[in-house]
mmCIF file of C-alpha atoms in Angstrom:
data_model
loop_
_atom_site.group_PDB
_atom_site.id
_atom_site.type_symbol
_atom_site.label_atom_id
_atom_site.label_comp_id
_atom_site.label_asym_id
_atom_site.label_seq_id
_atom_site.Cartn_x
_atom_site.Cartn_y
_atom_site.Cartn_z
ATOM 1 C CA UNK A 1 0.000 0.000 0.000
ATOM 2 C CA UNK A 2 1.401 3.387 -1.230
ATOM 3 C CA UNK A 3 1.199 6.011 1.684
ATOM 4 C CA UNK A 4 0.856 9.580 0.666
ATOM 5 C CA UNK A 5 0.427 12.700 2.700
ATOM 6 C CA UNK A 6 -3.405 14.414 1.811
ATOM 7 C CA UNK A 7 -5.082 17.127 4.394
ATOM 8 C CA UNK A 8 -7.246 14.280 6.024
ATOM 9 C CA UNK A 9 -6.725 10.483 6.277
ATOM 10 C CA UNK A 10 -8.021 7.901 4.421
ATOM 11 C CA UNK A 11 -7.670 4.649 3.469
ATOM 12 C CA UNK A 12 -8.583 4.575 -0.425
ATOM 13 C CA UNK A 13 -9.079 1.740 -3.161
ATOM 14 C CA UNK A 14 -9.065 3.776 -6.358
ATOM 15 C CA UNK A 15 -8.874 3.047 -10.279
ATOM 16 C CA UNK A 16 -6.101 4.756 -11.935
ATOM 17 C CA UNK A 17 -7.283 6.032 -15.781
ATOM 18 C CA UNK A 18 -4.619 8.325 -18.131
ATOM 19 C CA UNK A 19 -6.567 11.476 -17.087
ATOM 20 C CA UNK A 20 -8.113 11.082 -13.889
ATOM 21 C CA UNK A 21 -8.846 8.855 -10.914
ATOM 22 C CA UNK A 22 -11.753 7.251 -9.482
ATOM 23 C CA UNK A 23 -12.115 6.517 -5.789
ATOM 24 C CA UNK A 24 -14.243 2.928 -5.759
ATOM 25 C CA UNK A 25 -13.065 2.734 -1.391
ATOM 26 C CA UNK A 26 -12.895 5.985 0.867
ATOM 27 C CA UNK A 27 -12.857 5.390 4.841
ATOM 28 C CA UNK A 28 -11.666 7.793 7.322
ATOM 29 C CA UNK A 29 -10.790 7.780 10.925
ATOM 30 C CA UNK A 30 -11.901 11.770 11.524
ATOM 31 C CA UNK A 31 -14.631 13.289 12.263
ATOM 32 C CA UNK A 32 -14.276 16.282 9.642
ATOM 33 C CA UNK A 33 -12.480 14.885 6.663
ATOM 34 C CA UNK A 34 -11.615 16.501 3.582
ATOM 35 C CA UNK A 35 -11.540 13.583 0.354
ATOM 36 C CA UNK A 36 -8.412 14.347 -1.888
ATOM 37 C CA UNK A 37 -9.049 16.996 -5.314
ATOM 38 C CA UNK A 38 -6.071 15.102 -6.726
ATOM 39 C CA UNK A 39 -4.136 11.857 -6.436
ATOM 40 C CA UNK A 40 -1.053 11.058 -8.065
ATOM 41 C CA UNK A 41 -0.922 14.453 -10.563
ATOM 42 C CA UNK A 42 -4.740 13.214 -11.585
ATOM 43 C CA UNK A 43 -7.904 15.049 -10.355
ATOM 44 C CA UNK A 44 -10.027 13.102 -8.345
ATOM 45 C CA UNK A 45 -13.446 12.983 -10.864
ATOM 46 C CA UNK A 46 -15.637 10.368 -9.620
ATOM 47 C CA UNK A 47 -17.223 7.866 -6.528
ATOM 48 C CA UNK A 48 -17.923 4.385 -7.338
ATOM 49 C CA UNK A 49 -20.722 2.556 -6.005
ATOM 50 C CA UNK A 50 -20.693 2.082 -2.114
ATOM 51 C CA UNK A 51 -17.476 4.311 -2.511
ATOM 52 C CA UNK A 52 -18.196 5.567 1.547
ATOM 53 C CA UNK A 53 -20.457 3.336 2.490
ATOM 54 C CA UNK A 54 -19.498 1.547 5.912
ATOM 55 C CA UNK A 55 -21.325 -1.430 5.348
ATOM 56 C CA UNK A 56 -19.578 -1.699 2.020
ATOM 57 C CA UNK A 57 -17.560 -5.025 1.020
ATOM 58 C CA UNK A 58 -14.068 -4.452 0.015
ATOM 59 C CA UNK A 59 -13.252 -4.259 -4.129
ATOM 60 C CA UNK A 60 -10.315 -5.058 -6.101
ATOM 61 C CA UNK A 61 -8.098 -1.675 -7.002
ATOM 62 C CA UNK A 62 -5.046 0.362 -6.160
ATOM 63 C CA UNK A 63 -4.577 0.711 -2.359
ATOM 64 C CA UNK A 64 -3.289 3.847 -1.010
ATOM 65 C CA UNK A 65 -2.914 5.252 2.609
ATOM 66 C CA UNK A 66 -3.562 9.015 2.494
ATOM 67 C CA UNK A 67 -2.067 10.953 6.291
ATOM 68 C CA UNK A 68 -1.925 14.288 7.641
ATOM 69 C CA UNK A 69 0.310 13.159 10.877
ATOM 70 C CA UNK A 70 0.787 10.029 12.788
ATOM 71 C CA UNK A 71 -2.179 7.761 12.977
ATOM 72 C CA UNK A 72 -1.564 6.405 16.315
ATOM 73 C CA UNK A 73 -1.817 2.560 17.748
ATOM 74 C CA UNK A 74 -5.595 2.420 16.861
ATOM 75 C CA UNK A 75 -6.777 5.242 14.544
ATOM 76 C CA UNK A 76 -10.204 3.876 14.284
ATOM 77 C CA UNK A 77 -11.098 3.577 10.361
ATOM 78 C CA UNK A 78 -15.236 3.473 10.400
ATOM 79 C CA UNK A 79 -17.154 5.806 8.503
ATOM 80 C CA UNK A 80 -20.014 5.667 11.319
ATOM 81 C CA UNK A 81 -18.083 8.298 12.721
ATOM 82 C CA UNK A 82 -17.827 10.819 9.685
ATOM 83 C CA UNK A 83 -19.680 14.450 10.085
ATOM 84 C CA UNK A 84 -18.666 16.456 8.075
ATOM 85 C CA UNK A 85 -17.664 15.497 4.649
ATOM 86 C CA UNK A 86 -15.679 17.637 1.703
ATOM 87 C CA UNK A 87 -15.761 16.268 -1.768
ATOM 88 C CA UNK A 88 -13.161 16.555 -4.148
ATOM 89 C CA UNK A 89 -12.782 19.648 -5.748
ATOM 90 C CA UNK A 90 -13.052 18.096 -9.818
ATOM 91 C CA UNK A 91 -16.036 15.330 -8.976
ATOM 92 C CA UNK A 92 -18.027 14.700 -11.562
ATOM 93 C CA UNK A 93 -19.751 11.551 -10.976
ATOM 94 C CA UNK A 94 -21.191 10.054 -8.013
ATOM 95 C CA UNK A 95 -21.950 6.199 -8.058
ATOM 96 C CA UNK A 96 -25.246 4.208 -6.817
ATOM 97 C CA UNK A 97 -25.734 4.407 -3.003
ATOM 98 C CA UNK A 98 -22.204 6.097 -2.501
ATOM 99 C CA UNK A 99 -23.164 7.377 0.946
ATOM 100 C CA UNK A 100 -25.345 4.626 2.433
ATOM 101 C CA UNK A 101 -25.707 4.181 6.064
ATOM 102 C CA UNK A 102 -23.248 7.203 6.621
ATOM 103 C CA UNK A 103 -25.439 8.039 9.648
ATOM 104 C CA UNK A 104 -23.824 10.293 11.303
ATOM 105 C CA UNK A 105 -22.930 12.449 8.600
ATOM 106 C CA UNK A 106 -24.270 15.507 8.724
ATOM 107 C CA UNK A 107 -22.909 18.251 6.552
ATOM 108 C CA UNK A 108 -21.606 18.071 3.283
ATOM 109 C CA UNK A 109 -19.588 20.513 1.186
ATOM 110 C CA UNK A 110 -18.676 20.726 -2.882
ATOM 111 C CA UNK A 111 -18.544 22.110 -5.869
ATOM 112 C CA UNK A 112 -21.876 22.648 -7.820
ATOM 113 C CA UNK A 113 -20.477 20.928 -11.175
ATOM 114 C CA UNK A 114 -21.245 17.250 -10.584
ATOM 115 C CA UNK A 115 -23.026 15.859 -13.755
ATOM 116 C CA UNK A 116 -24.773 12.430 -12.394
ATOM 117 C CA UNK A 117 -25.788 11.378 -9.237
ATOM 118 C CA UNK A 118 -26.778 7.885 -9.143
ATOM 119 C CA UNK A 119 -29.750 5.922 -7.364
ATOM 120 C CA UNK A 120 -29.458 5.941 -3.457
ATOM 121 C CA UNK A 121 -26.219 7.850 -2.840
ATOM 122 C CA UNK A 122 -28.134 9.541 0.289
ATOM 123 C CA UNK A 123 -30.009 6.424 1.500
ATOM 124 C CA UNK A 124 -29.826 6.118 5.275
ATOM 125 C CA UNK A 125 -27.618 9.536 5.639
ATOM 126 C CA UNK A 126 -30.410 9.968 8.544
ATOM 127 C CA UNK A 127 -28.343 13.295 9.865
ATOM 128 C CA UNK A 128 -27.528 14.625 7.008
ATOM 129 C CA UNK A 129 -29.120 18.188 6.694
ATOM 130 C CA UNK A 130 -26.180 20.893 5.937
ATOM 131 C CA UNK A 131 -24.607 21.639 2.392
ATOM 132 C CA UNK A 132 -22.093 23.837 1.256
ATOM 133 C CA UNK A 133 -22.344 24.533 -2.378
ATOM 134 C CA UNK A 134 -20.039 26.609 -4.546
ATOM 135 C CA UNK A 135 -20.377 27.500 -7.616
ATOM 136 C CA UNK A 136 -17.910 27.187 -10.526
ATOM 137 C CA UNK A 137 -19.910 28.719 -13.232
ATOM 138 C CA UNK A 138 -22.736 31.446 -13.353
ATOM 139 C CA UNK A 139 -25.139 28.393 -15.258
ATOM 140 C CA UNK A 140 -26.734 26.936 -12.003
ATOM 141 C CA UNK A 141 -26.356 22.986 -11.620
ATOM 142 C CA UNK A 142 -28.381 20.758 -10.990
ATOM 143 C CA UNK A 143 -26.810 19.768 -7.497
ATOM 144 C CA UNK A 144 -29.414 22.147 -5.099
ATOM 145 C CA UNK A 145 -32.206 19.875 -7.039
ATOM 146 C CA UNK A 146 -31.199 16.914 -6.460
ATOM 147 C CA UNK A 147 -30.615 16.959 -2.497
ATOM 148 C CA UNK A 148 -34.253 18.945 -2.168
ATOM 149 C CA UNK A 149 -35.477 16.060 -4.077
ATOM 150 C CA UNK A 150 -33.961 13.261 -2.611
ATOM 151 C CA UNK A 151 -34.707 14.340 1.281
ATOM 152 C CA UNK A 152 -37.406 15.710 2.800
ATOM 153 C CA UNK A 153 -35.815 16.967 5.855
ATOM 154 C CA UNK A 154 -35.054 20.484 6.161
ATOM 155 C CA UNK A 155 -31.949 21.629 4.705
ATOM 156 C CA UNK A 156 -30.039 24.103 5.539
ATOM 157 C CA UNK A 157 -27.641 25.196 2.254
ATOM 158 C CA UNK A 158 -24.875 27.914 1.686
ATOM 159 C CA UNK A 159 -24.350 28.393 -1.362
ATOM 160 C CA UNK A 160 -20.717 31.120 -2.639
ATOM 161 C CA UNK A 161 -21.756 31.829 -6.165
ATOM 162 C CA UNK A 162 -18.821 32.507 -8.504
ATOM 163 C CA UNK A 163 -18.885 36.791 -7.304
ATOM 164 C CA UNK A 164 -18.123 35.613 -3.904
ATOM 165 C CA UNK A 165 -21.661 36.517 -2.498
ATOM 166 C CA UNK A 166 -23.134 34.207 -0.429
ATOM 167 C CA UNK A 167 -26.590 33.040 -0.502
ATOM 168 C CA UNK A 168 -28.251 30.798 3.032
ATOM 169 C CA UNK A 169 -31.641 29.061 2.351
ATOM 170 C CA UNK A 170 -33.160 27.059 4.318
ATOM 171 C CA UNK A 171 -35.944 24.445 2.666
ATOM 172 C CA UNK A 172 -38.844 23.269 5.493
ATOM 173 C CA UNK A 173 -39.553 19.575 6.764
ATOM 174 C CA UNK A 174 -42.470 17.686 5.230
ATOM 175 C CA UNK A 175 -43.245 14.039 5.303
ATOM 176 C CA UNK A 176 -44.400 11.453 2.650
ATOM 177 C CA UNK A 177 -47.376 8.592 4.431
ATOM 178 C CA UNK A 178 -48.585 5.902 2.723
ATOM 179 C CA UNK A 179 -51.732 4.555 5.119
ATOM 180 C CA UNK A 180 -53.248 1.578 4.127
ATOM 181 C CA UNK A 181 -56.646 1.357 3.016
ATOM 182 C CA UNK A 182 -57.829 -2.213 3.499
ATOM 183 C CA UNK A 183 -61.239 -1.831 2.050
ATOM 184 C CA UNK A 184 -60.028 -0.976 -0.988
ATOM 185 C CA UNK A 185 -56.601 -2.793 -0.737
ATOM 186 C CA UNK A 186 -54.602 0.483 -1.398
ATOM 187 C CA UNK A 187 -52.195 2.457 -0.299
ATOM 188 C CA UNK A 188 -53.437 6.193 0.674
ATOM 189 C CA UNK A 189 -50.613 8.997 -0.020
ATOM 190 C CA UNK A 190 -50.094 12.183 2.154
ATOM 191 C CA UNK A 191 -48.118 14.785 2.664
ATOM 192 C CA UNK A 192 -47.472 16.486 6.014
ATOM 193 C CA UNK A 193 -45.855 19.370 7.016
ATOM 194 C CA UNK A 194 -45.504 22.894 4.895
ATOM 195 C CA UNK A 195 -41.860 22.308 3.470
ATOM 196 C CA UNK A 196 -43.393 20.541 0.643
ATOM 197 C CA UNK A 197 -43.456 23.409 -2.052
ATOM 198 C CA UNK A 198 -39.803 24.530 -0.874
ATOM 199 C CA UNK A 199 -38.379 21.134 -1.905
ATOM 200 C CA UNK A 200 -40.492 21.465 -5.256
ATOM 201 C CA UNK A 201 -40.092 24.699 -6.420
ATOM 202 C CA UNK A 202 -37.487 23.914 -8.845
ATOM 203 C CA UNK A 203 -38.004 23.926 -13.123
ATOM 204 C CA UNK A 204 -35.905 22.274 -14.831
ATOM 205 C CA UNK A 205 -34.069 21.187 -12.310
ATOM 206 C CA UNK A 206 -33.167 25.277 -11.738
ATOM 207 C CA UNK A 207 -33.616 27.461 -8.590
ATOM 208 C CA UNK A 208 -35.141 31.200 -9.024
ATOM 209 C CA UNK A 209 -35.104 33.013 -5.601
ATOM 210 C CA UNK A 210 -38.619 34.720 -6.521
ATOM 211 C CA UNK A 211 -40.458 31.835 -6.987
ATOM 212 C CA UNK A 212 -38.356 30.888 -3.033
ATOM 213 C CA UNK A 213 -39.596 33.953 -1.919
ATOM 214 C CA UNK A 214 -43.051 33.926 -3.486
ATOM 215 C CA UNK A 215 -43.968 30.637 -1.450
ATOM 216 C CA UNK A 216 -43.276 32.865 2.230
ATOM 217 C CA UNK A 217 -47.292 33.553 2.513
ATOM 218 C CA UNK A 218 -48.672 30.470 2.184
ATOM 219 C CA UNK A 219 -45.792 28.508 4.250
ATOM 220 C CA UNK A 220 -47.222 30.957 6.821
ATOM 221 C CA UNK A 221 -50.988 29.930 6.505
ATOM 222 C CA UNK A 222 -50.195 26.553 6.863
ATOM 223 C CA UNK A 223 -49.119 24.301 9.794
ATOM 224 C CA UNK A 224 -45.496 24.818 10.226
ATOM 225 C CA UNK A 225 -42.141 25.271 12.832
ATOM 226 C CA UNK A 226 -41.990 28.350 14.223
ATOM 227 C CA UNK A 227 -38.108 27.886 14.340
ATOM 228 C CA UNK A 228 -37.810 27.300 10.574
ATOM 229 C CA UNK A 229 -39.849 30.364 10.027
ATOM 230 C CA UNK A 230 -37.428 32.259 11.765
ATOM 231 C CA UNK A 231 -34.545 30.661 10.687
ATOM 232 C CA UNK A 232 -36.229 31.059 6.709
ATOM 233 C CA UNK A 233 -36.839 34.648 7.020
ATOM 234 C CA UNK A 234 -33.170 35.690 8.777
ATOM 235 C CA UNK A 235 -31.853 33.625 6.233
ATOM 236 C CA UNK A 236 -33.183 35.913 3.494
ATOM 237 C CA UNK A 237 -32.529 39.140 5.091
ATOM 238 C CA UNK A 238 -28.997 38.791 6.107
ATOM 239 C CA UNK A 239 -28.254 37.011 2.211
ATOM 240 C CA UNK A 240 -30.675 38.987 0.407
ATOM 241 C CA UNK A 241 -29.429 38.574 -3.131
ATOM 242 C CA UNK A 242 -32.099 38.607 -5.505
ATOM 243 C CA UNK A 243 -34.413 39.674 -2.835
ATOM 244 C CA UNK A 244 -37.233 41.884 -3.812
ATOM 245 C CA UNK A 245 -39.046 45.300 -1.705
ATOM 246 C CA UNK A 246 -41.854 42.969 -1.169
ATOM 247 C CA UNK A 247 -40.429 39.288 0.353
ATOM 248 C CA UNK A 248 -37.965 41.896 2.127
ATOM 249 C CA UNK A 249 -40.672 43.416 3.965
ATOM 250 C CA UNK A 250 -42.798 40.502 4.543
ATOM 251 C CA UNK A 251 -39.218 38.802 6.445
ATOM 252 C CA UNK A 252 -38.241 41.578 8.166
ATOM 253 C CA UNK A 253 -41.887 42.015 9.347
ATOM 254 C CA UNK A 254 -42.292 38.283 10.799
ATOM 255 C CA UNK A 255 -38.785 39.044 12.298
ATOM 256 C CA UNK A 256 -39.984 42.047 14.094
ATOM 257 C CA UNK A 257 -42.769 39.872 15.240
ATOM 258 C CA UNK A 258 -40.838 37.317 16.924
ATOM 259 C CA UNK A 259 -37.701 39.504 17.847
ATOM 260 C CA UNK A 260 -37.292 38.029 20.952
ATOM 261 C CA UNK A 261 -37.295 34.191 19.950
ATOM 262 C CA UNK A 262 -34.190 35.603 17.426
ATOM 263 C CA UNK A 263 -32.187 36.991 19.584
ATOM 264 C CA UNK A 264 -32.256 33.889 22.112
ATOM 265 C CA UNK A 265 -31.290 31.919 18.521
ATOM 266 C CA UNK A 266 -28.449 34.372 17.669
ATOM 267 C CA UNK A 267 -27.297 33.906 21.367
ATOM 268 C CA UNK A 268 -27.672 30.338 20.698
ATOM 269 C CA UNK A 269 -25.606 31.024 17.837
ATOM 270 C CA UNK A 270 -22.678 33.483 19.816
ATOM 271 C CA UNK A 271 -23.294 36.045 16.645
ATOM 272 C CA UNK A 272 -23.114 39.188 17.892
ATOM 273 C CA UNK A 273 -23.063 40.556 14.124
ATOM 274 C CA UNK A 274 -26.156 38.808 13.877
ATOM 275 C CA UNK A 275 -27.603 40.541 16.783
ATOM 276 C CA UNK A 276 -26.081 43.939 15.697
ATOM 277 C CA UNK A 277 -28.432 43.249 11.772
ATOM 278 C CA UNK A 278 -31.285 42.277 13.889
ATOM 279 C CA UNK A 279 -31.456 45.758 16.090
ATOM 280 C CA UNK A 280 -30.986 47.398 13.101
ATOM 281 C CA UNK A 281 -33.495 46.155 11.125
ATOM 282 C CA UNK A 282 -36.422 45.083 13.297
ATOM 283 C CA UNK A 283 -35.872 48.279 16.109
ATOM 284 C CA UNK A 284 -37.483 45.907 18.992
ATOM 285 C CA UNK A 285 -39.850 47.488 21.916
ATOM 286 C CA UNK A 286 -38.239 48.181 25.443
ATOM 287 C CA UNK A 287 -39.201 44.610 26.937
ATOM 288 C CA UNK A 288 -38.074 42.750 24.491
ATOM 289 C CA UNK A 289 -34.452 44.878 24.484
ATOM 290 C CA UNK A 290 -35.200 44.619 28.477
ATOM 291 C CA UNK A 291 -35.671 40.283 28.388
ATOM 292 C CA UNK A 292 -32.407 39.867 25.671
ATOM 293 C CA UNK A 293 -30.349 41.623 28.184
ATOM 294 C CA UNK A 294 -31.227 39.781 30.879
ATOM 295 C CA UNK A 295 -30.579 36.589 28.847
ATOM 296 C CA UNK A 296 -27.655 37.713 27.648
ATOM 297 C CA UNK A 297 -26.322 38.194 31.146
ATOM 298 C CA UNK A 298 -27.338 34.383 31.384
ATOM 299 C CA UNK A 299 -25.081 33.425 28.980
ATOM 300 C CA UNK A 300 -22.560 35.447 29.499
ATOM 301 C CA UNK A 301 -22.524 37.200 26.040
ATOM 302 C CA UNK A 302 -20.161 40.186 26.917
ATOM 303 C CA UNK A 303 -20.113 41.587 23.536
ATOM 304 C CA UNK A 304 -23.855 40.831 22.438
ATOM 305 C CA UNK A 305 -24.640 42.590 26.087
ATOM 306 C CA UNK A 306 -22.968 45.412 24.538
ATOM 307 C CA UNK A 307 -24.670 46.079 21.821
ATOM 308 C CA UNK A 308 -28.357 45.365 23.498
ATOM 309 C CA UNK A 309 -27.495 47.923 26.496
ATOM 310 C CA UNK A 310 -26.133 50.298 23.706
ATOM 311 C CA UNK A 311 -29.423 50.391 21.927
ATOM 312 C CA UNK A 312 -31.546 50.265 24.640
ATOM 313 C CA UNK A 313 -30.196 53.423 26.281
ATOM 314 C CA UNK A 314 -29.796 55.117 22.486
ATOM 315 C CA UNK A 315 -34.156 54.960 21.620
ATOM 316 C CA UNK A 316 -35.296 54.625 25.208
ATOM 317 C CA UNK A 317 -32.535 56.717 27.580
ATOM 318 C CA UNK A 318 -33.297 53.728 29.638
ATOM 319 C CA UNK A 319 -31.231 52.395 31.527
ATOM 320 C CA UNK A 320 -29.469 53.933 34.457
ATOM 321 C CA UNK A 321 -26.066 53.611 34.504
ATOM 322 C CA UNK A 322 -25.578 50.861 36.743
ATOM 323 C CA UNK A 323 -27.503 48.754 33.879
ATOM 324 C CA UNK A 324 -24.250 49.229 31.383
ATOM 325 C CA UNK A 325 -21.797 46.897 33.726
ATOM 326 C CA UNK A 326 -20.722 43.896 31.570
#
């Protein structure tokens, strides 16, 4: 086995081709692991069926041992343990079931150019919920499609187009039920929860951020999270590219609403910037400034403290001076 140094570690089984390599074995013993662009001078283009999979039996191929420092007695190889997954930088193809039973992964990051994804390559990812996407062209992939298609857990996705701006969505929870009827010896199908029209609002396998935004209204009038409304709508506001007068209103609006549940999320979050956008754009009453400080104080959020005290004595002259101690 050929050992190479990489920025994670891996144990690999890959197929060697004039132009490019293909990764048919990938296990890690990290966490957070980062799969190799290139191998050998050749970019890394495709996944091979059950490439990550930890139930996966071994195959026949080049063996190479990929380190970033000393392994230790008992490094652990077991993809059960993966999180957070980066994909090589030049992928192009991703086999059947690539990622099955990768359970506890639960963000993935890459590139927005991969041309086929095969059947399964999310089954059982049960955590999976975060993606990174970056774009390497203005023409959108087809990438964002596919995961809203394949998973109807929320998602949260970050997507860097190629101008560097940075666009956060986050797509609602539904579920698919199939309830039998046994009179008629059928199958009854439903569909719970409001996320439904998020993870469908693609054409042609194409996102456009007004057609996002124009489903805001209705997500309201229907049976949904009151967290993922929140989270939605901040989303929008603090990435508003392609964001209208209209939707922008309607966010910050819900926002001002519920002003006190985001702040105690932002603190969740230790974002004071966050925090900093929020007073500035939703200019919350005197209790509500009056609760986040006190919660603050819980947490002992120093800088977010700060900035609360700071606006509360700027539009109320409220607070005494005693109230400004950190």
């Amino acid at each position: 086995m050929e050992t190479i140094s990489g920025v994670s570690s891996w144990k690999l089984t890959i197929r060697r081709e004039a132009e490019h390599v293909e990764i048919l074995r990938a296990v890690t013993c990290q966490e957070q692991a980062v799969l190799p662009d290139t191998l050998f001078g050749l970019p890394v283009t495709g996944l091979g069926d059950h490439a990550l999979s930890p139930t996966a039996a071994p195959i026949e191929g080049e063996e190479v041992l990929v380190t970033c420092g000393p392994l230790g007695a008992d490094p652990g190889w077991d993809n059960h343990r993966l999180r957070d997954l980066t994909m090589p930088r030049h992928l192009g193809q991703v086999g059947d079931y690539a990622l099955l039973n990768c359970d506890g992964l639960e963000t993935l990051r890459l590139w927005d150019d991969v041309r086929r994804w095969s059947g399964g390559t999310l089954m059982n990812c049960r955590s999976l919920h975060a993606f990174h996407l970056t774009r390497t062209s203005p023409e959108q992939g087809e990438t964002l499609a596919y995961f809203n298609d394949e998973l109807s857990r929320e998602l949260d996705v970050t997507i860097v187009d190629t101008n560097g701006q940075i666009i956060r969505l986050l797509f609602p929870e539904f579920m698919e039920i199939y309830e039998e009827n046994c009179p008629a010896h059928v199958f009854d199908y439903n569909i719970c929860g409001a996320g439904y029209p998020y993870h469908h609002c693609f054409r042609q396998k194409k996102l456009n951020l007004k057609t996002y935004d124009g489903l805001w209204k209705a997500y309201l009038g229907m049976e949904h999270e009151d967290s993922a409304a929140l989270r939605l709508a901040w989303y929008r506001l603090r990435y508003p590219v392609d964001l209208g007068d209209k939707p922008r209103e309607a966010y910050r609006a819900y926002l001002a609403d519920h002003a006190s549940e985001a702040v105690a999320w932002l603190l969740e979050q230790k974002d004071p910037d966050g925090i900093r956008f929020l007073l500035e754009c939703t200019q919350p009453d005197r209790q509500t400034l009056t609760d986040a400080c006190a919660l603050a104080r819980e947490k002992g959020a120093a800088e977010a403290l700060a900035l609360l005290l700071e606006e509360q004595h700027r539009r109320f002259d409220g607070g005494t001076r005693k109230e400004f101690a950190l």
